């Protein structure tokens, strides 16, 4: 998988990640292990590792100003593990993750109209009661 960092200067798309993950798995003959169930369990495991980073820190401010550079790097690695497994899972399941995410944002905009929810954490099914 040469050139992993070739897109670093220009950014990377979900499609790029999907293709790189597919190539990575194929080169190692790992497709046989990449069932939806196995990928989901791996994703959950990585979410656990991500959660451990924050487990005993309490609330932290945006940008993590008090974190050491090594801690931020570790966070980036765990976030990347989660993203990569999510992208691979969506590919194996035949879901276009980018389109699904945009569709979900549109649905959320309808469920949470600005006029009813701005500045509020009220659940969508209770917004009309808030008025």
mmCIF file of C-alpha atoms in Angstrom:
data_model
loop_
_atom_site.group_PDB
_atom_site.id
_atom_site.type_symbol
_atom_site.label_atom_id
_atom_site.label_comp_id
_atom_site.label_asym_id
_atom_site.label_seq_id
_atom_site.Cartn_x
_atom_site.Cartn_y
_atom_site.Cartn_z
ATOM 1 C CA UNK A 1 0.000 0.000 0.000
ATOM 2 C CA UNK A 2 2.470 2.566 -1.227
ATOM 3 C CA UNK A 3 1.593 6.221 -1.141
ATOM 4 C CA UNK A 4 -0.682 6.172 1.882
ATOM 5 C CA UNK A 5 0.375 9.726 2.669
ATOM 6 C CA UNK A 6 0.200 10.935 -0.943
ATOM 7 C CA UNK A 7 -3.206 12.521 -0.309
ATOM 8 C CA UNK A 8 -2.092 14.241 2.893
ATOM 9 C CA UNK A 9 -1.546 17.566 1.130
ATOM 10 C CA UNK A 10 -4.842 17.506 -0.753
ATOM 11 C CA UNK A 11 -7.129 15.791 1.733
ATOM 12 C CA UNK A 12 -8.791 12.422 1.523
ATOM 13 C CA UNK A 13 -12.327 11.353 0.663
ATOM 14 C CA UNK A 14 -14.383 8.485 2.031
ATOM 15 C CA UNK A 15 -14.063 6.901 -1.412
ATOM 16 C CA UNK A 16 -10.257 7.100 -1.167
ATOM 17 C CA UNK A 17 -10.342 5.443 2.255
ATOM 18 C CA UNK A 18 -12.753 2.770 1.036
ATOM 19 C CA UNK A 19 -10.478 1.896 -1.883
ATOM 20 C CA UNK A 20 -7.327 1.893 0.238
ATOM 21 C CA UNK A 21 -8.978 -0.343 2.847
ATOM 22 C CA UNK A 22 -10.196 -2.745 0.146
ATOM 23 C CA UNK A 23 -6.690 -2.927 -1.351
ATOM 24 C CA UNK A 24 -5.128 -3.345 2.100
ATOM 25 C CA UNK A 25 -7.428 -6.278 2.922
ATOM 26 C CA UNK A 26 -7.044 -7.890 -0.503
ATOM 27 C CA UNK A 27 -3.227 -7.740 -0.404
ATOM 28 C CA UNK A 28 -3.298 -9.617 2.907
ATOM 29 C CA UNK A 29 -6.084 -12.047 1.930
ATOM 30 C CA UNK A 30 -8.225 -10.675 4.761
ATOM 31 C CA UNK A 31 -11.483 -10.415 2.819
ATOM 32 C CA UNK A 32 -12.330 -13.854 4.174
ATOM 33 C CA UNK A 33 -12.402 -12.362 7.692
ATOM 34 C CA UNK A 34 -14.207 -9.124 6.843
ATOM 35 C CA UNK A 35 -17.799 -10.168 7.393
ATOM 36 C CA UNK A 36 -20.200 -7.476 8.624
ATOM 37 C CA UNK A 37 -20.296 -9.116 12.057
ATOM 38 C CA UNK A 38 -16.512 -9.308 12.411
ATOM 39 C CA UNK A 39 -16.036 -5.737 11.253
ATOM 40 C CA UNK A 40 -18.721 -4.489 13.627
ATOM 41 C CA UNK A 41 -17.101 -6.273 16.563
ATOM 42 C CA UNK A 42 -13.713 -4.841 15.602
ATOM 43 C CA UNK A 43 -15.301 -1.377 15.381
ATOM 44 C CA UNK A 44 -16.812 -1.755 18.853
ATOM 45 C CA UNK A 45 -13.417 -2.841 20.187
ATOM 46 C CA UNK A 46 -11.791 0.251 18.717
ATOM 47 C CA UNK A 47 -14.555 2.427 20.194
ATOM 48 C CA UNK A 48 -13.640 0.937 23.567
ATOM 49 C CA UNK A 49 -9.995 1.891 23.044
ATOM 50 C CA UNK A 50 -11.075 5.404 22.058
ATOM 51 C CA UNK A 51 -13.285 5.645 25.144
ATOM 52 C CA UNK A 52 -10.402 4.626 27.407
ATOM 53 C CA UNK A 53 -8.492 7.740 26.375
ATOM 54 C CA UNK A 54 -11.219 9.948 27.877
ATOM 55 C CA UNK A 55 -12.346 7.609 30.661
ATOM 56 C CA UNK A 56 -10.742 9.305 33.661
ATOM 57 C CA UNK A 57 -10.108 12.783 32.281
ATOM 58 C CA UNK A 58 -13.484 14.323 33.106
ATOM 59 C CA UNK A 59 -14.657 17.082 30.793
ATOM 60 C CA UNK A 60 -11.968 18.493 28.537
ATOM 61 C CA UNK A 61 -12.081 21.765 26.580
ATOM 62 C CA UNK A 62 -12.232 21.861 22.796
ATOM 63 C CA UNK A 63 -8.876 21.602 21.151
ATOM 64 C CA UNK A 64 -7.499 19.661 24.134
ATOM 65 C CA UNK A 65 -5.109 22.490 25.102
ATOM 66 C CA UNK A 66 -3.766 20.708 28.193
ATOM 67 C CA UNK A 67 -3.007 17.445 26.423
ATOM 68 C CA UNK A 68 0.528 16.374 25.573
ATOM 69 C CA UNK A 69 1.368 15.918 21.912
ATOM 70 C CA UNK A 70 1.738 12.147 22.448
ATOM 71 C CA UNK A 71 -1.799 11.999 23.870
ATOM 72 C CA UNK A 72 -3.191 13.854 20.858
ATOM 73 C CA UNK A 73 -1.310 11.546 18.510
ATOM 74 C CA UNK A 74 -2.708 8.490 20.317
ATOM 75 C CA UNK A 75 -6.201 10.004 20.070
ATOM 76 C CA UNK A 76 -5.706 10.511 16.326
ATOM 77 C CA UNK A 77 -4.678 6.882 15.926
ATOM 78 C CA UNK A 78 -7.729 5.575 17.777
ATOM 79 C CA UNK A 79 -10.089 7.921 15.913
ATOM 80 C CA UNK A 80 -8.525 6.655 12.686
ATOM 81 C CA UNK A 81 -9.049 3.028 13.688
ATOM 82 C CA UNK A 82 -12.738 3.762 14.289
ATOM 83 C CA UNK A 83 -13.094 5.607 10.988
ATOM 84 C CA UNK A 84 -11.323 2.917 8.989
ATOM 85 C CA UNK A 85 -13.436 0.097 10.410
ATOM 86 C CA UNK A 86 -16.605 2.139 9.843
ATOM 87 C CA UNK A 87 -15.654 2.829 6.230
ATOM 88 C CA UNK A 88 -14.785 -0.841 5.664
ATOM 89 C CA UNK A 89 -18.030 -2.015 7.284
ATOM 90 C CA UNK A 90 -20.101 0.331 5.136
ATOM 91 C CA UNK A 91 -18.292 -0.884 2.009
ATOM 92 C CA UNK A 92 -18.827 -4.562 2.850
ATOM 93 C CA UNK A 93 -22.513 -3.845 3.551
ATOM 94 C CA UNK A 94 -22.932 -1.935 0.284
ATOM 95 C CA UNK A 95 -23.754 1.367 1.973
ATOM 96 C CA UNK A 96 -22.457 4.605 0.455
ATOM 97 C CA UNK A 97 -21.413 6.193 3.735
ATOM 98 C CA UNK A 98 -21.107 9.725 2.361
ATOM 99 C CA UNK A 99 -24.595 9.665 0.836
ATOM 100 C CA UNK A 100 -26.054 7.999 3.934
ATOM 101 C CA UNK A 101 -24.483 10.655 6.176
ATOM 102 C CA UNK A 102 -25.848 13.506 4.047
ATOM 103 C CA UNK A 103 -29.286 11.886 4.027
ATOM 104 C CA UNK A 104 -29.130 11.541 7.827
ATOM 105 C CA UNK A 105 -28.125 15.194 8.228
ATOM 106 C CA UNK A 106 -31.151 16.157 6.143
ATOM 107 C CA UNK A 107 -33.438 13.981 8.290
ATOM 108 C CA UNK A 108 -31.955 15.475 11.464
ATOM 109 C CA UNK A 109 -32.534 19.000 10.146
ATOM 110 C CA UNK A 110 -36.222 18.125 9.754
ATOM 111 C CA UNK A 111 -36.424 16.461 13.183
ATOM 112 C CA UNK A 112 -34.656 19.381 14.851
ATOM 113 C CA UNK A 113 -35.864 22.633 13.259
ATOM 114 C CA UNK A 114 -33.746 25.584 14.378
ATOM 115 C CA UNK A 115 -36.767 27.521 15.642
ATOM 116 C CA UNK A 116 -37.672 24.719 18.058
ATOM 117 C CA UNK A 117 -34.326 23.441 19.206
ATOM 118 C CA UNK A 118 -31.746 26.241 19.081
ATOM 119 C CA UNK A 119 -29.714 26.160 22.293
ATOM 120 C CA UNK A 120 -31.663 23.176 23.629
ATOM 121 C CA UNK A 121 -30.766 19.522 24.100
ATOM 122 C CA UNK A 122 -34.423 18.457 24.118
ATOM 123 C CA UNK A 123 -35.089 15.202 22.238
ATOM 124 C CA UNK A 124 -36.893 15.645 18.906
ATOM 125 C CA UNK A 125 -40.062 13.871 20.055
ATOM 126 C CA UNK A 126 -40.428 16.364 22.914
ATOM 127 C CA UNK A 127 -39.763 19.578 20.995
ATOM 128 C CA UNK A 128 -43.412 20.433 20.349
ATOM 129 C CA UNK A 129 -44.088 20.086 24.094
ATOM 130 C CA UNK A 130 -41.399 22.679 24.770
ATOM 131 C CA UNK A 131 -43.378 25.563 23.206
#
